mmCIF file with all atom_site columns, C-alpha atoms in Angstrom:
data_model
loop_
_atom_site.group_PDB
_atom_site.id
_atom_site.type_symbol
_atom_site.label_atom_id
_atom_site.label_alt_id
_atom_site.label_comp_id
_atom_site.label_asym_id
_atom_site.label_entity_id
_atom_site.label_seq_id
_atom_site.pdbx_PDB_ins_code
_atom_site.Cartn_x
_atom_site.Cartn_y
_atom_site.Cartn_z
_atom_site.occupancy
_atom_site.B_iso_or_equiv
_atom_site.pdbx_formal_charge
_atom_site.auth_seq_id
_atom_site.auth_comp_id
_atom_site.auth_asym_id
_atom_site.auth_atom_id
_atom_site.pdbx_PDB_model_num
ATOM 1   C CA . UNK C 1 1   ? -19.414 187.392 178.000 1.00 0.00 ? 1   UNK C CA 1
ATOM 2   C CA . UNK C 1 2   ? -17.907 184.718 180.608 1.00 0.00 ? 2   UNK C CA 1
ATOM 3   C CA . UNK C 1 3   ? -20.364 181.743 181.310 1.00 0.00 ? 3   UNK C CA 1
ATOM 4   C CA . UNK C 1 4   ? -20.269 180.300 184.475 1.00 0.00 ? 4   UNK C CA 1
ATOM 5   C CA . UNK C 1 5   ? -17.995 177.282 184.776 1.00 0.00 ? 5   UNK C CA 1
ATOM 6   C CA . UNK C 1 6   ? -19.091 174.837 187.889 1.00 0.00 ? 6   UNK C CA 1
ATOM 7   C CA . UNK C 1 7   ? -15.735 172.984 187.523 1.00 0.00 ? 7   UNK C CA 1
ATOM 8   C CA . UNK C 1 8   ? -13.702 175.932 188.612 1.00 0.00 ? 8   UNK C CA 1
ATOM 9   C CA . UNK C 1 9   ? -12.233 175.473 192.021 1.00 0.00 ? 9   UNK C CA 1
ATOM 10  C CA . UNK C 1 10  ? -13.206 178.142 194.533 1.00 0.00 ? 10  UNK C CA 1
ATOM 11  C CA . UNK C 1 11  ? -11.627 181.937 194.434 1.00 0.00 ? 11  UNK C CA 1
ATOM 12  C CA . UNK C 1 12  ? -9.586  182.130 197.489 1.00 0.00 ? 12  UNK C CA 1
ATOM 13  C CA . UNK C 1 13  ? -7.187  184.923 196.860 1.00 0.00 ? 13  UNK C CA 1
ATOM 14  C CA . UNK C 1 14  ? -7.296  188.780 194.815 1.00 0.00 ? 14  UNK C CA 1
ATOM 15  C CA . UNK C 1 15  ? -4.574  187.515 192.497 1.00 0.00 ? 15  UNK C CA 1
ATOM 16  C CA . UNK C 1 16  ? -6.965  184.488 191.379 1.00 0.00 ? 16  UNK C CA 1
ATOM 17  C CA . UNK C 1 17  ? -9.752  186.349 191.215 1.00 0.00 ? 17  UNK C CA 1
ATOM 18  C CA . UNK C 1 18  ? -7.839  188.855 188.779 1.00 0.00 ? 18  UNK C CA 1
ATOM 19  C CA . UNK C 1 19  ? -6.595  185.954 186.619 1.00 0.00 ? 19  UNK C CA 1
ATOM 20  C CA . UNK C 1 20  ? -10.029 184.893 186.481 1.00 0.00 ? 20  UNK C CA 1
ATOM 21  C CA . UNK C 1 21  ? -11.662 187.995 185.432 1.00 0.00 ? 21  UNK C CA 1
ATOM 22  C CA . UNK C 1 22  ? -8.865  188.336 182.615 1.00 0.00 ? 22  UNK C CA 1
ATOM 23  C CA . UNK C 1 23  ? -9.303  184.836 181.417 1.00 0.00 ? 23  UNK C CA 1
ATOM 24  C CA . UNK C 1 24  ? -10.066 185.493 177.899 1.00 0.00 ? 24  UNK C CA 1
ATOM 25  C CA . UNK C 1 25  ? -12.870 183.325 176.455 1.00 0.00 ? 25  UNK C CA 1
ATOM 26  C CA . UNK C 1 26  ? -13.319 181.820 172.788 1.00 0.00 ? 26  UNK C CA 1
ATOM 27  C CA . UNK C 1 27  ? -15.600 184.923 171.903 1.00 0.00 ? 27  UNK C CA 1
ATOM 28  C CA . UNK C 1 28  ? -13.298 187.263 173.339 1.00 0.00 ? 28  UNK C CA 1
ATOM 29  C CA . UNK C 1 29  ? -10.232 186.241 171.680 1.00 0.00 ? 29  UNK C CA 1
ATOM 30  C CA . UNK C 1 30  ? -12.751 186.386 168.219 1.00 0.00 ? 30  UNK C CA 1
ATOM 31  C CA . UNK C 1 31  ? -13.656 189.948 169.248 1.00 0.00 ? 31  UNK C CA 1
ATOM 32  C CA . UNK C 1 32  ? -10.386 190.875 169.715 1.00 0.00 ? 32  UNK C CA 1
ATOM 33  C CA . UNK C 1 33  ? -9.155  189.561 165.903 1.00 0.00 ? 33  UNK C CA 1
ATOM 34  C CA . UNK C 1 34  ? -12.306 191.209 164.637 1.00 0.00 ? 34  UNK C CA 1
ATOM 35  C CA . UNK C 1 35  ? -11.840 194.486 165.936 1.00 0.00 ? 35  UNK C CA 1
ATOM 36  C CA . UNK C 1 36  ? -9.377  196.928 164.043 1.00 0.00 ? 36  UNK C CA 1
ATOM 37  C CA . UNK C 1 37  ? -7.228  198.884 165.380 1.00 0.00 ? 37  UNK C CA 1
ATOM 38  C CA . UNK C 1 38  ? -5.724  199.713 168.982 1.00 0.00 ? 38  UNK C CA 1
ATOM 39  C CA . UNK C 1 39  ? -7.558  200.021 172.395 1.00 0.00 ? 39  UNK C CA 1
ATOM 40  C CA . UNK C 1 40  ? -7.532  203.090 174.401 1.00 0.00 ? 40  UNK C CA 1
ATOM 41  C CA . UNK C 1 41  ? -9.084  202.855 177.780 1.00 0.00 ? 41  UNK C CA 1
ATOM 42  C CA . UNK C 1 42  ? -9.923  206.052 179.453 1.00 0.00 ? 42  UNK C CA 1
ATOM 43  C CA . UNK C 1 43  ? -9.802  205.833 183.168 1.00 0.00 ? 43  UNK C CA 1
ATOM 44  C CA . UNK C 1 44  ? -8.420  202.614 183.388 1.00 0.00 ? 44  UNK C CA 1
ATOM 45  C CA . UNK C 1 45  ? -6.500  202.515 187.169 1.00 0.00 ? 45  UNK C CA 1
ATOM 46  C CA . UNK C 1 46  ? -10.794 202.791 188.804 1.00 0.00 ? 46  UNK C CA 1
ATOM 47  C CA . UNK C 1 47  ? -12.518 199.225 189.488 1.00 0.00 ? 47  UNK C CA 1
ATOM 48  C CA . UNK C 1 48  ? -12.887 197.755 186.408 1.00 0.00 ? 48  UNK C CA 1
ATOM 49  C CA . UNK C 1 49  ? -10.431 199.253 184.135 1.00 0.00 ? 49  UNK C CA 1
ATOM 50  C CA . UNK C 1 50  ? -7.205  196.719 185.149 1.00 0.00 ? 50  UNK C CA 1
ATOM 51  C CA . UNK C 1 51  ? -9.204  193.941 184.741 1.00 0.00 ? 51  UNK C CA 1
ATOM 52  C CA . UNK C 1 52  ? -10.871 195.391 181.701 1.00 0.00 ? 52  UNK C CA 1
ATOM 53  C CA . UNK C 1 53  ? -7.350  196.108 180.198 1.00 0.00 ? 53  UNK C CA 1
ATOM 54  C CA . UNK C 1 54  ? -5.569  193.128 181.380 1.00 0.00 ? 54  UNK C CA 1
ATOM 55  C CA . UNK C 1 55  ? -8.577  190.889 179.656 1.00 0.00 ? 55  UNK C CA 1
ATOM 56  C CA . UNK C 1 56  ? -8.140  192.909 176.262 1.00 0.00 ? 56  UNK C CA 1
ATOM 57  C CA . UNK C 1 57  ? -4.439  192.255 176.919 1.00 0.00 ? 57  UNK C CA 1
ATOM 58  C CA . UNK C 1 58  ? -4.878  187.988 177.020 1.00 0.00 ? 58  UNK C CA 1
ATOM 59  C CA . UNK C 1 59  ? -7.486  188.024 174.407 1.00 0.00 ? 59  UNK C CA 1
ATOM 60  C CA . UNK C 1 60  ? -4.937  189.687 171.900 1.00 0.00 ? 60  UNK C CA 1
ATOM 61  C CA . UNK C 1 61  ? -2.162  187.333 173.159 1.00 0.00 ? 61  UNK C CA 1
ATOM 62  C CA . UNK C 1 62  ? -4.018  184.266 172.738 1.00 0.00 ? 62  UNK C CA 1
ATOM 63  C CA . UNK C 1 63  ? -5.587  185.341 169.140 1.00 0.00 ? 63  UNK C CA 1
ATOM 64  C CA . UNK C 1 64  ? -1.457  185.838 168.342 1.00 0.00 ? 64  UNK C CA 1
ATOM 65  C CA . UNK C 1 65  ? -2.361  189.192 166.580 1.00 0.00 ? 65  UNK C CA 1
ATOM 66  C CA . UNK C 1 66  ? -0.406  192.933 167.388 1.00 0.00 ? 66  UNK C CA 1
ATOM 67  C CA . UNK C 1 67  ? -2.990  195.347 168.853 1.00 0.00 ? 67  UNK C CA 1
ATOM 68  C CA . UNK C 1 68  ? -1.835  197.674 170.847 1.00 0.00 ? 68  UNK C CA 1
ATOM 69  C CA . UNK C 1 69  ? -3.972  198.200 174.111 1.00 0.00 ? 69  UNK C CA 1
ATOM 70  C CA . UNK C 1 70  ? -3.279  200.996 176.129 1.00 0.00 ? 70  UNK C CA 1
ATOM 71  C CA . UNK C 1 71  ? -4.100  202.084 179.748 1.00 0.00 ? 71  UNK C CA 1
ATOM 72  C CA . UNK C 1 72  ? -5.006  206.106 180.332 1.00 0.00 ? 72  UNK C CA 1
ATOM 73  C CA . UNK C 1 73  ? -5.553  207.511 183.655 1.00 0.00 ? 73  UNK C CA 1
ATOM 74  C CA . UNK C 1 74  ? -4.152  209.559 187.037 1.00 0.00 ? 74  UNK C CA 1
ATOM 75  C CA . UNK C 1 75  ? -2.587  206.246 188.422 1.00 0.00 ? 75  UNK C CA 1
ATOM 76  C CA . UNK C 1 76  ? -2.389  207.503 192.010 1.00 0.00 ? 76  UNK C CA 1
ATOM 77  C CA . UNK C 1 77  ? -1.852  204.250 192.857 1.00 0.00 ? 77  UNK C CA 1
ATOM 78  C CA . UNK C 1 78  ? 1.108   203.640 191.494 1.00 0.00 ? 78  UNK C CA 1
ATOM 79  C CA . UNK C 1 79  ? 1.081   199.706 191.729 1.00 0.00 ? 79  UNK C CA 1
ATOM 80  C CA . UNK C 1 80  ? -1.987  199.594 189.601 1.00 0.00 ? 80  UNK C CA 1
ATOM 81  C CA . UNK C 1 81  ? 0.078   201.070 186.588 1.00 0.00 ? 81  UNK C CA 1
ATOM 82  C CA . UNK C 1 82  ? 3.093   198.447 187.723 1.00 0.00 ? 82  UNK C CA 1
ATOM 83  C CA . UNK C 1 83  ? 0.377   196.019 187.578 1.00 0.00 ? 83  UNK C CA 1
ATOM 84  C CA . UNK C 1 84  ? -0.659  196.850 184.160 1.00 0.00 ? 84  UNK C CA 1
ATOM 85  C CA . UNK C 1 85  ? 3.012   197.315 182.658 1.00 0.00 ? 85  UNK C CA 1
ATOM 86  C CA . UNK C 1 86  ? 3.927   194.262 184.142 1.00 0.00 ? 86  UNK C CA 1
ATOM 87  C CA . UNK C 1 87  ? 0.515   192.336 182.150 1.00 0.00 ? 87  UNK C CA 1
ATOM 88  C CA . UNK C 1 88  ? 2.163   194.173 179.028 1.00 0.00 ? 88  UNK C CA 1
ATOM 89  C CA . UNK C 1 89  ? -0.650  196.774 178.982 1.00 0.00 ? 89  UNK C CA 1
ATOM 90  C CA . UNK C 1 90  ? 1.147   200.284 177.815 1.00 0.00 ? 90  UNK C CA 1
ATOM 91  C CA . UNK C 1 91  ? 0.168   203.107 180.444 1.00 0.00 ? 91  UNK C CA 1
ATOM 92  C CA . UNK C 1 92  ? -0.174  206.870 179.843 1.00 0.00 ? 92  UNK C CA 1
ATOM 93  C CA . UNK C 1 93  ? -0.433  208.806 183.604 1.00 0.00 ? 93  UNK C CA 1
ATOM 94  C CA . UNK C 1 94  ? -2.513  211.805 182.247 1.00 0.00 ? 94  UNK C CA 1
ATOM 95  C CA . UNK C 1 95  ? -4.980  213.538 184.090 1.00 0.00 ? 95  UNK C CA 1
ATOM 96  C CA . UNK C 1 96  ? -7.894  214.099 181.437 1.00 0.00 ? 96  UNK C CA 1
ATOM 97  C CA . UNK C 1 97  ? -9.370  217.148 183.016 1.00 0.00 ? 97  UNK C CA 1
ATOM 98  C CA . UNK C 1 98  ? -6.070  219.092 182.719 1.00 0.00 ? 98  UNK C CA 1
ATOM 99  C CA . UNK C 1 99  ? -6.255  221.187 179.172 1.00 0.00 ? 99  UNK C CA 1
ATOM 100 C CA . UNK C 1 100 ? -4.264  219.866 176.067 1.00 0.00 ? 100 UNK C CA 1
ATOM 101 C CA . UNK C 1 101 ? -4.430  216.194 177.517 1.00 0.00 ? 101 UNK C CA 1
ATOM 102 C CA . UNK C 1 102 ? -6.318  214.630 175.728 1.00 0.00 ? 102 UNK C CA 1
ATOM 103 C CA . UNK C 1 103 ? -4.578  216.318 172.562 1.00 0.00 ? 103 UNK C CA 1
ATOM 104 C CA . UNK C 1 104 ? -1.272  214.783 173.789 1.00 0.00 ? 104 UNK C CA 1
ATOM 105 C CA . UNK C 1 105 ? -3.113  211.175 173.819 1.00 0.00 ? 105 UNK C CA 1
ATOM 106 C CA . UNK C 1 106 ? -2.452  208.989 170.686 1.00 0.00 ? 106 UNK C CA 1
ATOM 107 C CA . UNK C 1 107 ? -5.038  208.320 167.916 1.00 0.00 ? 107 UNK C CA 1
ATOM 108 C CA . UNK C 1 108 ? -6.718  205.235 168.207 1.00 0.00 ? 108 UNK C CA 1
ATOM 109 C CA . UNK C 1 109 ? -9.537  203.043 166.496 1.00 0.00 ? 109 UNK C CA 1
ATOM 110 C CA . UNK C 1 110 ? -11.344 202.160 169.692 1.00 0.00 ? 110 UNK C CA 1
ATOM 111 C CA . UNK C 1 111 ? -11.525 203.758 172.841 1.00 0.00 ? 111 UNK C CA 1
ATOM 112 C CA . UNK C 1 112 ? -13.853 202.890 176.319 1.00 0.00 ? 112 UNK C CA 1
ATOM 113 C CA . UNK C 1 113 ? -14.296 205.802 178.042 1.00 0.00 ? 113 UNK C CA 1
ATOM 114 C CA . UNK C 1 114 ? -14.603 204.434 182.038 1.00 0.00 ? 114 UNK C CA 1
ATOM 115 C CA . UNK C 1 115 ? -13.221 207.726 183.449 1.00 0.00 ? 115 UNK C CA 1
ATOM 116 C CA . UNK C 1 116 ? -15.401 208.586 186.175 1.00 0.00 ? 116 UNK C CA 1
ATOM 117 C CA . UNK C 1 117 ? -16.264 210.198 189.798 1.00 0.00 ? 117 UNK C CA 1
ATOM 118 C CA . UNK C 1 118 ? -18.085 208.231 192.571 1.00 0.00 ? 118 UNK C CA 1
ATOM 119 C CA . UNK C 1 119 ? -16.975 208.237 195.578 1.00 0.00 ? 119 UNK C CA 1
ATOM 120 C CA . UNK C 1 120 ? -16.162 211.495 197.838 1.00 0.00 ? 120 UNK C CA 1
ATOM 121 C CA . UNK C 1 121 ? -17.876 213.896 195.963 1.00 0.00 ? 121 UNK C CA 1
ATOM 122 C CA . UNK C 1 122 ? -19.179 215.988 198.326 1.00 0.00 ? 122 UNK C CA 1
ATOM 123 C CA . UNK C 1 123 ? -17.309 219.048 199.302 1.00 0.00 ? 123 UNK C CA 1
ATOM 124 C CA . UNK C 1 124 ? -15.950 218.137 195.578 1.00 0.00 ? 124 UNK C CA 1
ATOM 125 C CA . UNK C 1 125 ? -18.800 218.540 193.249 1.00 0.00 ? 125 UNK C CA 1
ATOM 126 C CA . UNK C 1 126 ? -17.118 220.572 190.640 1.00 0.00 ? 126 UNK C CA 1
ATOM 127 C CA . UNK C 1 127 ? -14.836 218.017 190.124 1.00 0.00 ? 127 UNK C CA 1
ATOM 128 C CA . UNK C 1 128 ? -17.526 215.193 189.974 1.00 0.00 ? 128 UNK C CA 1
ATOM 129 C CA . UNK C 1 129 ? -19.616 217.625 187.493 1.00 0.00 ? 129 UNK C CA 1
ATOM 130 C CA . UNK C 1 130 ? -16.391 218.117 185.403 1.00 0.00 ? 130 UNK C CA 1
ATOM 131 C CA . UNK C 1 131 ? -15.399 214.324 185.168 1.00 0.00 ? 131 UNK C CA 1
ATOM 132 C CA . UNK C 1 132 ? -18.942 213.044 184.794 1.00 0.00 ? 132 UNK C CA 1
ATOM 133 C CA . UNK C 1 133 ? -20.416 215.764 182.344 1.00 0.00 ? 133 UNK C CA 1
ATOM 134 C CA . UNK C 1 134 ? -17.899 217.768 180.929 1.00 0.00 ? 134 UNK C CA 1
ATOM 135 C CA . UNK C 1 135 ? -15.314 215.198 180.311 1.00 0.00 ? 135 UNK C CA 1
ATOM 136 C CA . UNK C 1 136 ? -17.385 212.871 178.275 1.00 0.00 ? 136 UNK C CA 1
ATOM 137 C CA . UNK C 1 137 ? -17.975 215.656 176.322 1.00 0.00 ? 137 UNK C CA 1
ATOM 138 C CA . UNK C 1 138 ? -13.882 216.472 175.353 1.00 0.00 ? 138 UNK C CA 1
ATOM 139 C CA . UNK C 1 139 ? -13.459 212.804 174.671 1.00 0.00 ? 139 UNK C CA 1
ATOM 140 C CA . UNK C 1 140 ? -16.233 212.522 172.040 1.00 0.00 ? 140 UNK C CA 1
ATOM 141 C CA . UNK C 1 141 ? -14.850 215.498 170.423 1.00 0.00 ? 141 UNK C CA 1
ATOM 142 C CA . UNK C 1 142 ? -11.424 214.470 170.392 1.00 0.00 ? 142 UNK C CA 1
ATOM 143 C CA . UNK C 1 143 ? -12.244 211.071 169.306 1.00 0.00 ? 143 UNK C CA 1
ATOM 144 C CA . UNK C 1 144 ? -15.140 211.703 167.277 1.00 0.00 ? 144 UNK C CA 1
ATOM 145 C CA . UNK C 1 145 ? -13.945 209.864 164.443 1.00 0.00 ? 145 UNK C CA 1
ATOM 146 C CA . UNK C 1 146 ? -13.303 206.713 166.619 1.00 0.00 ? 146 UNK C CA 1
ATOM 147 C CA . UNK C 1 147 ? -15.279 203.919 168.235 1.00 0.00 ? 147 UNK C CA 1
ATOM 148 C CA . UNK C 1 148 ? -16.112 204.902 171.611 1.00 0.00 ? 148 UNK C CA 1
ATOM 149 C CA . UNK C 1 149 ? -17.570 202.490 174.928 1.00 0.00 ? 149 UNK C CA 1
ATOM 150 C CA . UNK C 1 150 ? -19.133 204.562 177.403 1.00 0.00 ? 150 UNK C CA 1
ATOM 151 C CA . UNK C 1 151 ? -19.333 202.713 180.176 1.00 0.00 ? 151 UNK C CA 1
ATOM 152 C CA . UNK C 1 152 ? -21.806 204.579 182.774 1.00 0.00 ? 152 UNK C CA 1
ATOM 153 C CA . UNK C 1 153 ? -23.770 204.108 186.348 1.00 0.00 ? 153 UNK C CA 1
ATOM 154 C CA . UNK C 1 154 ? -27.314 204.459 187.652 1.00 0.00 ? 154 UNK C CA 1
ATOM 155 C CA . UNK C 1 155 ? -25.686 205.035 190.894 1.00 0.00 ? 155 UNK C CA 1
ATOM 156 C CA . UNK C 1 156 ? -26.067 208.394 191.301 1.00 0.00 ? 156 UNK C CA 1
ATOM 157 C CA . UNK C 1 157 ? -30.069 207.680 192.459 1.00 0.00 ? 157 UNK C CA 1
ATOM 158 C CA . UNK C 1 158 ? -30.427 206.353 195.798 1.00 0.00 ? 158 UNK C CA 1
ATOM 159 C CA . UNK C 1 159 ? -31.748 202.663 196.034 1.00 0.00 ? 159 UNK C CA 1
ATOM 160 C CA . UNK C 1 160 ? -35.371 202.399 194.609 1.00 0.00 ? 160 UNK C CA 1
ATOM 161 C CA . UNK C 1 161 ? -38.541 199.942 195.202 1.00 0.00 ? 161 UNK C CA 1
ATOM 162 C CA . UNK C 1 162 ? -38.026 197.197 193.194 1.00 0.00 ? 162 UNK C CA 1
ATOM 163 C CA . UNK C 1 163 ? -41.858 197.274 192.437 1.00 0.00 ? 163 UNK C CA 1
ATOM 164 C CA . UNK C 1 164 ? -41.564 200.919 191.061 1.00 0.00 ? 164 UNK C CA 1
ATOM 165 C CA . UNK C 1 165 ? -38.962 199.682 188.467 1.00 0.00 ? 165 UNK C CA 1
ATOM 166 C CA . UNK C 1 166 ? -36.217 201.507 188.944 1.00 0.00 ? 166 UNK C CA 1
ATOM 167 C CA . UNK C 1 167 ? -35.381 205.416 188.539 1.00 0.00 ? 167 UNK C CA 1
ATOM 168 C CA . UNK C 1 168 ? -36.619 208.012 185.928 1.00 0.00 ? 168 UNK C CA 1
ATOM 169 C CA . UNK C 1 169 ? -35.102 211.240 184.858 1.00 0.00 ? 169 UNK C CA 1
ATOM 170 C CA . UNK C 1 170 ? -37.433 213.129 187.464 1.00 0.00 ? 170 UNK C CA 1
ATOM 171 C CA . UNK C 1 171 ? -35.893 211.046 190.512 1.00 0.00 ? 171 UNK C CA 1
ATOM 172 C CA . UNK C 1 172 ? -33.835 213.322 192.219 1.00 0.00 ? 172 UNK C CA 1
ATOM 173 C CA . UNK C 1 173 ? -30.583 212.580 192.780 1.00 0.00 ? 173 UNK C CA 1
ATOM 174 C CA . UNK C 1 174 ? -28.588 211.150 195.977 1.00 0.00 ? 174 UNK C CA 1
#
């Protein structure tokens, strides 16, 4: 967990803000020479994943140990995976919905599973179904003998009354 550092200067660019949000702490680079094994991260081009990845990347670099961390996921933006590479994150363009993928991904200790659908979904809700349902699914089976970080959303309720505390399983979705 970062803590808030008043004697930062301000964020005035998207490259500083990266380097910031990959700026390993002391408790990261412990976690890091703690945890055995490599890092997969599933779905790692979407909005947290480079950051995510890059921050594994630094915390391993600065604890001077060899862990592999590598970055799974469509990469249609092709910089993002240049990005990555280029941070000395291994990439793996895969498209985890496509059968025998995740067979053809390497066996790993640890993997966060941040693959996902959000925006666009509708006209596309078999694919949103089959990323956010069914794919979880596959990747606890295929890793079932690993340790696995869902990370997940609320975000599929519309906003709620702050005074109602928040949605239930008998909201209805957006």
């Amino acid at each position: 967990m970062h803590k808030a550092n008043s004697k930062l200067s301000p964020i005035n660019t998207v490259e500083e803000l990266e380097y910031r949000l990959s700026e390993p702490t002391e408790e990261d680079v412990a976690t890091m020479s703690a945890l055995k094994g490599d890092i997969l991260i599933l779905g790692a081009a979407g909005k947290m994943g480079p950051s995510l990845a890059k921050l594994a990347g630094r915390s391993i670099l600065r604890a001077g140990i060899k862990k592999r961390v590598i970055a799974v996921a469509r990469f249609s933006d092709s910089s993002v995976c240049s990005e990555l590479e280029t941070a000395g994150i291994e990439t793996i363009t895969c498209d985890l919905l496509k059968p025998g993928s995740l067979a053809s991904l390497p066996q790993v200790e640890n993997v966060v599973f941040m693959a996902a659908r959000k925006f666009g979904t509708s006209g596309s809700e078999h694919l949103t179904w089959g990323m956010n349902t069914f794919l979880p699914g596959l990747v606890a089976e295929r890793y079932r003998s690993s340790q696995i970080v869902a990370f997940s959303t609320g975000n599929v309720y519309g906003l709620q009354p702050v005074a109602q505390g928040g949605a239930v399983e008998s909201t209805p979705v957006a």
